[in-house]
Short mmCIF file of C-alpha atoms and ligand atoms in Angstrom, two decimals:
data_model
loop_
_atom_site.label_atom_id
_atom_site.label_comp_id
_atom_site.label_asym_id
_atom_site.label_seq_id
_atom_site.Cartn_x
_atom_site.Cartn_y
_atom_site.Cartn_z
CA UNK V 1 94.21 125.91 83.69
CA UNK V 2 96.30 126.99 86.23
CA UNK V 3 94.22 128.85 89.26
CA UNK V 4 93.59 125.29 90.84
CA UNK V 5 96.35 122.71 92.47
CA UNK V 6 99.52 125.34 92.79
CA UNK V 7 102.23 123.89 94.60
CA UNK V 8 104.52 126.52 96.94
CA UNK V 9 107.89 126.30 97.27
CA UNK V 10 109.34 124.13 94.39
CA UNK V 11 112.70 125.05 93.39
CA UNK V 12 113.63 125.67 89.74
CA UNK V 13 114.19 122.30 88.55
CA UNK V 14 111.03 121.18 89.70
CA UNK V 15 109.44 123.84 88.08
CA UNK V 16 111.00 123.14 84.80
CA UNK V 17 110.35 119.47 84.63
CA UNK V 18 106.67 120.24 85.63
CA UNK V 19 106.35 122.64 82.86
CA UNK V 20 108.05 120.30 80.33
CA UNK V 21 105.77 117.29 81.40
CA UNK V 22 102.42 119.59 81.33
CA UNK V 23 103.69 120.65 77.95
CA UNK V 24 104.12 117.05 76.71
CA UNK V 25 100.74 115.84 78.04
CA UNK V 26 98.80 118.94 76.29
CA UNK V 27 100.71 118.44 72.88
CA UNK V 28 101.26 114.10 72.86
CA UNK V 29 98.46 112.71 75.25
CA UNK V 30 95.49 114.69 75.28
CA UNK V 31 94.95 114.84 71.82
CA UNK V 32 95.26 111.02 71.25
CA UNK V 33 94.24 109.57 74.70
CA UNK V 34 90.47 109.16 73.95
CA UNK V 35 91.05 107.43 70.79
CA UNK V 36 93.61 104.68 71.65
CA UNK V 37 91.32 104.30 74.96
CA UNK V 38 88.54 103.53 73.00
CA UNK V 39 90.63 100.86 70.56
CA UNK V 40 92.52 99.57 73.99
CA UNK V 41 95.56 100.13 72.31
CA UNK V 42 99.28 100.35 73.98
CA UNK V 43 100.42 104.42 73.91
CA UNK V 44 103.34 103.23 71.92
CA UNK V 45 104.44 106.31 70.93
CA UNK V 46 103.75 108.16 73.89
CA UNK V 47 106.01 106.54 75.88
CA UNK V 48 108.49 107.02 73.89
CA UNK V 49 108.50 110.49 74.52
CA UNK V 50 108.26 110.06 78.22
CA UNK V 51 111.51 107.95 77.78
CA UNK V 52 113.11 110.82 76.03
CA UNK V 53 111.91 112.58 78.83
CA UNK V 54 114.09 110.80 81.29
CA UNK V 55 110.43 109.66 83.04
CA UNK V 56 111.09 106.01 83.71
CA UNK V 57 114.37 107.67 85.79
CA UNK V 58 112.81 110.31 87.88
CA UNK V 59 113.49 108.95 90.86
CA UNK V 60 116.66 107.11 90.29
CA UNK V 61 119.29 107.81 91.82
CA UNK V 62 121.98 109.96 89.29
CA UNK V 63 124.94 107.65 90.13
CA UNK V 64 122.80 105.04 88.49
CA UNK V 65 121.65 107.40 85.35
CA UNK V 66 118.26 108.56 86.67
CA UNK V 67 117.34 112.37 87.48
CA UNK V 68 117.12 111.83 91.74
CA UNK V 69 114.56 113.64 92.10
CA UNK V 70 112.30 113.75 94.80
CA UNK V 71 108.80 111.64 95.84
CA UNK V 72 106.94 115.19 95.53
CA UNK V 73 108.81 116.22 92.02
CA UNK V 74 107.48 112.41 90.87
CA UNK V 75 103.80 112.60 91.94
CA UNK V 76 103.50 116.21 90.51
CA UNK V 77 104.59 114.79 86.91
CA UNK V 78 102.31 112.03 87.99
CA UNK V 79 99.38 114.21 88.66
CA UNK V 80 99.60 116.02 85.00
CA UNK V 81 100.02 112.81 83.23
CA UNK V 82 96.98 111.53 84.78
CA UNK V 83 95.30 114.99 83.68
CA UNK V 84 95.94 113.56 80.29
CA UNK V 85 95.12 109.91 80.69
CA UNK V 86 95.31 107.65 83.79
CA UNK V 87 96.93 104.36 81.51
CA UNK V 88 99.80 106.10 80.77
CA UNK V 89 100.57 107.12 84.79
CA UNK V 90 100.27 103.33 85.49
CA UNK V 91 102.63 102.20 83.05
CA UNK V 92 105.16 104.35 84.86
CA UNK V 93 104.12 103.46 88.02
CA UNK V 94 104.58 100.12 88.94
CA UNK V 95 108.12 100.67 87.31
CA UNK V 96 108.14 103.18 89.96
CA UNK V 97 107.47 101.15 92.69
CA UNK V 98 110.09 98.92 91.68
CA UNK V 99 113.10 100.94 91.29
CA UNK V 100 112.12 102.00 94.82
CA UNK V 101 112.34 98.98 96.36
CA UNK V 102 115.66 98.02 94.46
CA UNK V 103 116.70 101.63 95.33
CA UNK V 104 115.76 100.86 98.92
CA UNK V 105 116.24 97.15 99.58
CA UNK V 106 118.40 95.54 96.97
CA UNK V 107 122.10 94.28 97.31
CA UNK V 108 124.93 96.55 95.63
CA UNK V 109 124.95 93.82 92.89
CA UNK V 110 120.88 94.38 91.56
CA UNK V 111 121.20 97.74 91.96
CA UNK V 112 124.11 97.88 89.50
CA UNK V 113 122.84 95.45 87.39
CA UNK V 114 118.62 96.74 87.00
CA UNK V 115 118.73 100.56 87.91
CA UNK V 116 121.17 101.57 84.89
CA UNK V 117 118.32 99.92 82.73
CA UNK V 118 115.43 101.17 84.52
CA UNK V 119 116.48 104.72 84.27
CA UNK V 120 116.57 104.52 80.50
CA UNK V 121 113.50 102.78 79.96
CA UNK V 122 115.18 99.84 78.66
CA UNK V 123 114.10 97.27 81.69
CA UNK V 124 110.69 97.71 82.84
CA UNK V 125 109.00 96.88 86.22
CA UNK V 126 105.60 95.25 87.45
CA UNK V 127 105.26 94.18 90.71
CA UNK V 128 102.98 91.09 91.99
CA UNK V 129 101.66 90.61 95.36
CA UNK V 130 97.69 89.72 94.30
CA UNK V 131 96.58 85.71 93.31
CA UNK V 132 93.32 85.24 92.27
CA UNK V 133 91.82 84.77 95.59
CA UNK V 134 93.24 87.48 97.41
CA UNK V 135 94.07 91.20 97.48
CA UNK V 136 93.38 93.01 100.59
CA UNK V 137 94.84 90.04 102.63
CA UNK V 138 98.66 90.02 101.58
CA UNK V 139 99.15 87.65 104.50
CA UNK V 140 97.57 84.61 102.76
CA UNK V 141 99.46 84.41 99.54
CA UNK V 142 100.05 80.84 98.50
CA UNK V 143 102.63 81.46 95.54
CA UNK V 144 105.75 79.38 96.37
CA UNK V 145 109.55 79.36 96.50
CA UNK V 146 111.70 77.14 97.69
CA UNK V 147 115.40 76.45 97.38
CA UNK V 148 117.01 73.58 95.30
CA UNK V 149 120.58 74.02 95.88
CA UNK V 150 121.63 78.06 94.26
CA UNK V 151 118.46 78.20 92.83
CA UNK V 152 114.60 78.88 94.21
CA UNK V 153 111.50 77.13 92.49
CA UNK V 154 108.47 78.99 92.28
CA UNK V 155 104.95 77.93 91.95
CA UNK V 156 101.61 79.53 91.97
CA UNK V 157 99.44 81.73 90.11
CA UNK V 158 99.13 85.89 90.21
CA UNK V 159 96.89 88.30 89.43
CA UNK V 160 96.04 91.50 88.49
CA UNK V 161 99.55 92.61 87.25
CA UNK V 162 99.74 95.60 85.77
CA UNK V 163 102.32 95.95 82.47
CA UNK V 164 102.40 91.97 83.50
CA UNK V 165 102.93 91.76 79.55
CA UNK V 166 104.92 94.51 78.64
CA UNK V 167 107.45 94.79 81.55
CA UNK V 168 110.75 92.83 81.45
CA UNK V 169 111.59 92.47 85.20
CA UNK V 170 108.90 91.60 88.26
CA UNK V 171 108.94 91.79 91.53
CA UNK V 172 106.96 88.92 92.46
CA UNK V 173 106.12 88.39 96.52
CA UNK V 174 106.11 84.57 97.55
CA UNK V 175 106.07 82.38 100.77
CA UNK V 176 109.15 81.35 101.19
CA UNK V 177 109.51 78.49 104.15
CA UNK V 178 113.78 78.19 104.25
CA UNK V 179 114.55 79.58 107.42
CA UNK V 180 111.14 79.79 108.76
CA UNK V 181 109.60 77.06 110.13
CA UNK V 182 105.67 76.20 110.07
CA UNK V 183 103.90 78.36 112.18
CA UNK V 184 106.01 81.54 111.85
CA UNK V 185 103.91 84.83 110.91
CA UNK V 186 103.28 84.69 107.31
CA UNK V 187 104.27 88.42 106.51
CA UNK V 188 108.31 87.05 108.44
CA UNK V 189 107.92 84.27 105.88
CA UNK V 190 107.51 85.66 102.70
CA UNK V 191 110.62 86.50 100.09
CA UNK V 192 110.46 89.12 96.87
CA UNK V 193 111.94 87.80 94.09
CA UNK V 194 113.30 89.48 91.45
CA UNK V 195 111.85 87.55 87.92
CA UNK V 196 113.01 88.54 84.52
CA UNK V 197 111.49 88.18 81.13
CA UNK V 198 110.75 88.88 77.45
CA UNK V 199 108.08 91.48 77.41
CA UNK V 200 104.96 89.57 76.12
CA UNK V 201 102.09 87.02 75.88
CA UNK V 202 102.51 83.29 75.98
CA UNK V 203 105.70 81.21 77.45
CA UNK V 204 107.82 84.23 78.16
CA UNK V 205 110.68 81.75 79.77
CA UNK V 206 110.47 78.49 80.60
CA UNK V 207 108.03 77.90 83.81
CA UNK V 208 106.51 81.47 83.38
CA UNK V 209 103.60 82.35 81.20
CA UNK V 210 101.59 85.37 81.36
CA UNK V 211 98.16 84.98 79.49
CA UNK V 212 96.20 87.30 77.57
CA UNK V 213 95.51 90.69 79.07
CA UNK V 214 92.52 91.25 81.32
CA UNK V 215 89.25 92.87 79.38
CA UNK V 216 88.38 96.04 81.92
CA UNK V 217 85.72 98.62 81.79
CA UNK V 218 88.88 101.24 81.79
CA UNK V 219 92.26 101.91 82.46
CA UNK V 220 92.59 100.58 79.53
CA UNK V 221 95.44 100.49 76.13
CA UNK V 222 97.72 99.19 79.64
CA UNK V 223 98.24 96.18 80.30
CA UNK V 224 97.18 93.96 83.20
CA UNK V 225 97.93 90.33 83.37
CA UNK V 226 97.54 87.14 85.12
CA UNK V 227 101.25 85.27 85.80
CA UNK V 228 101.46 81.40 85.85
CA UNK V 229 104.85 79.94 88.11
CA UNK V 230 105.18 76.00 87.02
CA UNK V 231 108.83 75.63 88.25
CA UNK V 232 110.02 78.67 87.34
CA UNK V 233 113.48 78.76 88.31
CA UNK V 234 115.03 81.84 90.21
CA UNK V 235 119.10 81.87 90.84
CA UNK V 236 119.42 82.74 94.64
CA UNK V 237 121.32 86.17 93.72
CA UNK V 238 117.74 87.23 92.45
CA UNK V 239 116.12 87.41 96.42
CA UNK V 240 115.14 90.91 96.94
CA UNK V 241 118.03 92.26 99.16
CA UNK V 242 119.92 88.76 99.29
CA UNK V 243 117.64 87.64 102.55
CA UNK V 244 114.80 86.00 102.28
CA UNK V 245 111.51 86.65 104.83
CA UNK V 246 111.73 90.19 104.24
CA UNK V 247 109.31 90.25 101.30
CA UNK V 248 106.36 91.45 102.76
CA UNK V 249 107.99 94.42 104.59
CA UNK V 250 109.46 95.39 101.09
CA UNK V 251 106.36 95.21 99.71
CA UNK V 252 104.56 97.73 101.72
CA UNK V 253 107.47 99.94 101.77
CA UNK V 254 106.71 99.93 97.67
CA UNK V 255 103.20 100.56 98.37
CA UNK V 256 103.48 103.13 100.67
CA UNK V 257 105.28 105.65 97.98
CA UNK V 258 102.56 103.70 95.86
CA UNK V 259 99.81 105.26 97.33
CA UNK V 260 100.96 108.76 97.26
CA UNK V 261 101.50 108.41 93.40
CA UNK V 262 97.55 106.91 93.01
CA UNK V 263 96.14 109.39 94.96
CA UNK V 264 98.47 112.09 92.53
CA UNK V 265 96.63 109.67 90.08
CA UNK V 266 92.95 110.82 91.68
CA UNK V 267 93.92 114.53 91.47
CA UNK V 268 95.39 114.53 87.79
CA UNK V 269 91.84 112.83 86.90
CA UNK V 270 89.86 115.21 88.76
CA UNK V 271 91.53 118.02 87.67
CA UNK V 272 90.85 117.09 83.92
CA UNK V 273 86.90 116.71 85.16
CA UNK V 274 86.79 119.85 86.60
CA UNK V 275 88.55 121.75 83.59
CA UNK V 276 85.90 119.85 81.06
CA UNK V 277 82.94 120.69 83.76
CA UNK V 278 84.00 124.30 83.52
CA UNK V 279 84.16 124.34 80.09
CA UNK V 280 81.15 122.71 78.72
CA UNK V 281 79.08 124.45 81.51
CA UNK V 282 79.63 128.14 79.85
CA UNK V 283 78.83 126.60 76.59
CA UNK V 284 76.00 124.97 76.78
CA UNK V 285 72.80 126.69 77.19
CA UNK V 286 69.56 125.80 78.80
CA UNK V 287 66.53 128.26 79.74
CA UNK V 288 68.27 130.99 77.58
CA UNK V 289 71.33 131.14 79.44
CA UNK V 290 74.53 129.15 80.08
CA UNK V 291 74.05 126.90 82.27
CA UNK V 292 76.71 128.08 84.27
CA UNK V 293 74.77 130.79 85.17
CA UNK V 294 72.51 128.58 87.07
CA UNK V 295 73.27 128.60 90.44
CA UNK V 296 72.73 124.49 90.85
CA UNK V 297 76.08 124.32 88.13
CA UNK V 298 77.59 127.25 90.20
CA UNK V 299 77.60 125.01 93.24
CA UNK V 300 78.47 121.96 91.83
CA UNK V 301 81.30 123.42 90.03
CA UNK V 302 82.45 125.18 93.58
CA UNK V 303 82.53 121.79 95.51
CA UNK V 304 84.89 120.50 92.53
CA UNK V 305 87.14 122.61 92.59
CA UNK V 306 87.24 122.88 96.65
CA UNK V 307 87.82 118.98 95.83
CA UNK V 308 90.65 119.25 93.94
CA UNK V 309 92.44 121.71 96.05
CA UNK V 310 92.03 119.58 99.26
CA UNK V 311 92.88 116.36 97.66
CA UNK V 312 96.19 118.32 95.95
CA UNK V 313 97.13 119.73 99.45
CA UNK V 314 96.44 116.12 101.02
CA UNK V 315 98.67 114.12 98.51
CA UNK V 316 101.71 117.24 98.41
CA UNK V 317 101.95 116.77 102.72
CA UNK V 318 101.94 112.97 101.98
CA UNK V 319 104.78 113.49 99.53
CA UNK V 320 106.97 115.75 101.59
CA UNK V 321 106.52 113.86 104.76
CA UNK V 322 108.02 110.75 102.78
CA UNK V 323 111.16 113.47 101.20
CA UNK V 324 111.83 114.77 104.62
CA UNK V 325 112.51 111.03 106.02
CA UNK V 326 110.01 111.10 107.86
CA UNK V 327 107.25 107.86 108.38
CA UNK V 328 104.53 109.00 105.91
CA UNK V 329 101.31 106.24 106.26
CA UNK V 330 98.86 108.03 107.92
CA UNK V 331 99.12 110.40 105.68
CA UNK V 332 99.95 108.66 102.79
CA UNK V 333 96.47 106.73 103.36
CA UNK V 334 94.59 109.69 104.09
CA UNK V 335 96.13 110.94 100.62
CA UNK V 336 95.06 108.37 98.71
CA UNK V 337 91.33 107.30 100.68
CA UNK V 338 90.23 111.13 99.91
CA UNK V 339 91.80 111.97 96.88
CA UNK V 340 90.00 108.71 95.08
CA UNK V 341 86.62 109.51 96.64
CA UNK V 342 86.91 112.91 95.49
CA UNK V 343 88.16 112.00 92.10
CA UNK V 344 85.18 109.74 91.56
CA UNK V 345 82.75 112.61 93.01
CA UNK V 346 84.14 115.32 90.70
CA UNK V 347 84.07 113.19 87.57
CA UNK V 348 80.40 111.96 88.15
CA UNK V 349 79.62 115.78 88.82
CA UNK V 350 81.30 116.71 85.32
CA UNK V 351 79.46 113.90 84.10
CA UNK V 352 76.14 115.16 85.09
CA UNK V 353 77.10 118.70 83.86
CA UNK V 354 77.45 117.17 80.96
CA UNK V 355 73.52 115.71 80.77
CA UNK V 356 72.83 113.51 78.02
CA UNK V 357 76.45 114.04 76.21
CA UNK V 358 78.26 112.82 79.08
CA UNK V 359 76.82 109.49 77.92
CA UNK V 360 78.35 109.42 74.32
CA UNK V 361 81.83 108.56 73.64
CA UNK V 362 82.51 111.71 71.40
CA UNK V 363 82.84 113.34 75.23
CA UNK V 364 86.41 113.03 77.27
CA UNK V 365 84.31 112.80 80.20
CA UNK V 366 83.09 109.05 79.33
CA UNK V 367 86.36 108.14 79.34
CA UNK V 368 87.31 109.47 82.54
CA UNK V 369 83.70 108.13 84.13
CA UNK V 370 85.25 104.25 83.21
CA UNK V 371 88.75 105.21 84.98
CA UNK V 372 87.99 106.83 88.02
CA UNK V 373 87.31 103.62 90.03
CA UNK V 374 89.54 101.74 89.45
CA UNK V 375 91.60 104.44 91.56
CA UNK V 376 89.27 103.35 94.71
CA UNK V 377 90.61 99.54 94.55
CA UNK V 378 94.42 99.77 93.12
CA UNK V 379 97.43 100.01 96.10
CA UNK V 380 94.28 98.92 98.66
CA UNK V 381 90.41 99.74 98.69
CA UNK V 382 88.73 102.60 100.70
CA UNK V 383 88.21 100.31 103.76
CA UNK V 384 92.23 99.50 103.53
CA UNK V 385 92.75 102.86 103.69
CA UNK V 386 90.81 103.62 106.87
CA UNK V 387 92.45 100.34 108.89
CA UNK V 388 95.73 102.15 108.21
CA UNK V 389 94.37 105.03 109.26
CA UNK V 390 92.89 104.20 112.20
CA UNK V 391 95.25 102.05 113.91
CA UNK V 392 97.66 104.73 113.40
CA UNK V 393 95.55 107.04 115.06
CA UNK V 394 94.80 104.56 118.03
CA UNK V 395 99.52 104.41 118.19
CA UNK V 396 99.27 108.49 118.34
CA UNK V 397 96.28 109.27 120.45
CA UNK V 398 96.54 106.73 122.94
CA UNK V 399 94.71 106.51 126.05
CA UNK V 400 96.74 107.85 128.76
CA UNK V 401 93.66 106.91 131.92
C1 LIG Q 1 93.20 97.40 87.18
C2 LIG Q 1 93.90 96.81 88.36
C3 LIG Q 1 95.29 96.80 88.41
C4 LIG Q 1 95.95 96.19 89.50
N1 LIG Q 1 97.32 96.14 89.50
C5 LIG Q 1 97.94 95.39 90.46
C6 LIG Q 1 99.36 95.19 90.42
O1 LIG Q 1 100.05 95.72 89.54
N2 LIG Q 1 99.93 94.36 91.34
C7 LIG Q 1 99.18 93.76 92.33
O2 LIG Q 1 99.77 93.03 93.14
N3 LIG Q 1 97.84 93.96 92.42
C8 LIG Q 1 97.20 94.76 91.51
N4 LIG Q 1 95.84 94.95 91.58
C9 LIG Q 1 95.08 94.27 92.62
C10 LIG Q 1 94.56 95.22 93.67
O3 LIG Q 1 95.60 95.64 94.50
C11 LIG Q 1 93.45 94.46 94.43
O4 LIG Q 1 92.36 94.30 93.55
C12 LIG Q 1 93.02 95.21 95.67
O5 LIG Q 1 94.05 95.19 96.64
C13 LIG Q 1 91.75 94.60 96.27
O6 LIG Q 1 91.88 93.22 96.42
P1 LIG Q 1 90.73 92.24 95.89
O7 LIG Q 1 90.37 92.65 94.52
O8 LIG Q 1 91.18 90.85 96.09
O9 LIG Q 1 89.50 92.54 96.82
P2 LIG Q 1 89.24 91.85 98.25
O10 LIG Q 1 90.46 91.93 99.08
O11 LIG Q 1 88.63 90.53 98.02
O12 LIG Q 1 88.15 92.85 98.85
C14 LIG Q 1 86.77 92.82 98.43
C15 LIG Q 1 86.03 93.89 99.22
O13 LIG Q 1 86.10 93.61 100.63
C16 LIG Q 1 86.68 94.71 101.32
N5 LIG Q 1 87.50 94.20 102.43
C17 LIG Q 1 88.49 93.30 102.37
N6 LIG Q 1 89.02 93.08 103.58
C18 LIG Q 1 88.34 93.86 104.43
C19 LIG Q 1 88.41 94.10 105.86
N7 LIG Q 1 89.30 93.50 106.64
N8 LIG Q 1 87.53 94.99 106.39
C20 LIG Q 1 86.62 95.63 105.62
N9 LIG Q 1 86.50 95.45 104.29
C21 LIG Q 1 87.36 94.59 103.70
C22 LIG Q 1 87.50 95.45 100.30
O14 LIG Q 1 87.70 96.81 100.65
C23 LIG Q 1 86.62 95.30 99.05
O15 LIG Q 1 85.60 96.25 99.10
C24 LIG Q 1 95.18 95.61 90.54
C25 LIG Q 1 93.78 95.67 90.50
C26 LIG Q 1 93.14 96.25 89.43
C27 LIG Q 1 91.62 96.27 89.38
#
């Protein structure tokens, strides 16, 4: 399929990494994706091959072993990966996210001693701003650092981590009260700190357990986790960027670049939706004639694939802004608000071109009905989106009277 979500002007690299990563998701994940999705099971195998790939370096810098490639070379090899399956894009992304902010934020010291790692595959990230009783509302995390001589002792509890289990090193967001006294704005009193691990379940270092993995309705063979601080103790060389109240503005810097790689997410998904929408509507046949040739199909099949092409245009300007320097939210959360609504449209329409078959799990389209919303809730829901998006457009189109 390649009439739908072209991308002008990518140089020859770019091309060539695309075509290797399409090629890899066609021949490793697509075949296999439905199947472990079905037994929840870890894509072992398949991310071995995206290690191979030099994947888990994309955008590390080459000084520190990765490829240093751009934001918009990243969410295009995001966007076919998701075409394949949506797990496998998230166990890359929050690693993602976390190079970044090393890459962006950390002291000369973490970035020599994590991004070496990182770009090989051999340390992998989460990162954990949500507790149990909050998401949307960064600003009232209770989770808990403070200093005890060159050390910081955290308590609290986390949520929704995804590869909470599997990942060896988290960026975990706290309050953090040194230096800032009661009554200073939570989001100027709150620290990252950089928490290492074993990958797995259980006690995974003294004062640090992550439990089971969460049961979900999809996204599933990844991991997400709950984490459990009892004392945990963090050497002081492990602050995010060696100062601490700077957390929260780290944070959303990591979520920023987050967003344009979900809403890549929401257009590899919907691509796959339209391609198995197209397909299954000049096969099957109703009234003695494909349905295809319905005009009702025609239509529907029209407004996907104007969906995909707006939401690829959408997330590509978001991606660019953010390579050219420039401040990217506005569209970054424009990217990401329309290219999940649209995902979620243009799977239920494949679903429904799909009648009764849509509904058994022999179909591919099942599978992609079960992952599509989770991309309206992950790196902040729709109504997130629009906040951004409006007070944005309240600082550029103020009222001059
Ligand atoms: C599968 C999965 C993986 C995740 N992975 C991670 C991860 O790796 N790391 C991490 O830190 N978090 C992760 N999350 C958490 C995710 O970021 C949060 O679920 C999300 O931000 C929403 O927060 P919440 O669930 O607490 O909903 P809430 O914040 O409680 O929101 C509930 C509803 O109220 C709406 N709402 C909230 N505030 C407002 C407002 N001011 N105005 C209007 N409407 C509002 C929301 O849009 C939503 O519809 C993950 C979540 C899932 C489901």
């Amino acid at each position: 399929m390649t009439r739908l979500a072209q991308t002008a002007g990518l140089n020859d690299i770019q091309q060539e990494i695309l075509s290797t990563v399409r090629d890899f998701v066609d021949k490793e994940i697509i075949p296999v994706a439905t199947q472990l999705e079905h037994r929840d099971e870890y894509p072992t195998e398949i991310v071995e091959g995206l290690k191979e790939l030099g994947l888990f370096g994309l955008m590390i810098p080459e000084e520190y072993g990765g490829l240093g490639e751009s934001l918009l070379t990243y969410a295009l090899c995001v966007e076919e990966i998701a075409r394949g399956w949506m797990s496998v894009s998230g166990i890359i992304n929050t690693h993602f996210i976390v190079a970044y902010m090393l890459k962006q934020h950390g002291t000369q010291e973490q970035k020599d001693t994590f991004l070496p790692r990182m770009a090989l595959g051999e340390v992998r990230g989460a990162f954990s701003m949500s507790e149990p009783a909050l998401g949307s509302d960064v600003s009232a995390i209770t989770s808990k650092g403070v200093r005890d001589g060159d050390e910081y002792v955290l308590n609290g509890q986390k949520m929704w981590l995804t590869n909470g289990g599997t990942s060896s090193l988290v960026a975990v967001l706290c309050r953090s009260d040194e230096g800032h006294p009661e009554g200073t704005a939570p989001h100027k009193s709150m620290t990252t700190f950089l928490v290492e691990k074993e990958p797995g379940f259980g006690e995974v270092r003294p004062g640090l357990t992550i439990p089971g993995k969460i049961d979900k309705m999809g996204y599933k063979g990844v991991d997400t986790t709950e984490l459990i601080m009892d004392g945990l103790r963090i050497p002081a060389n492990r602050v995010l960027g060696g100062t601490t109240g700077r957390g929260f503005y780290q944070m959303m810097d990591g979520v920023e670049v987050g967003r344009v790689n979900v809403a890549a997410r929401g257009c590899g998904v919907a691509q796959r939706a339209f391609e198995l929408g197209v397909s299954y509507a000049q096969q099957r046949h109703t009234f003695g004639k494909p349905i295809a040739q319905h005009q009702a199909i025609q239509f529907k099949l029209a407004e996907m694939a104007t969906k995909v092409e707006a939401a690829h245009a959408m997330m590509v300007n978001a991606a660019r802004k953010k390579d050219s320097g420039e401040r990217n939210d506005l569209e970054a959360g424009m990217a990401k608000y329309l290219a999940s609504e649209y995902c979620k449209e243009v799977v239920e329409d494949a679903f429904r071109i799909h009648g009764g078959y849509g509904f058994s799990k022999e179909y591919e389209i099942e599978r992609l009905y079960r992952e599509a919303p989770m991309l309206l809730i992950g790196e902040g829901t729709a109504e997130i989106q629009k906040m951004i998006i409006g007070r944005r457009l309240l600082e550029e189109y103020r009222f001059q009277g």
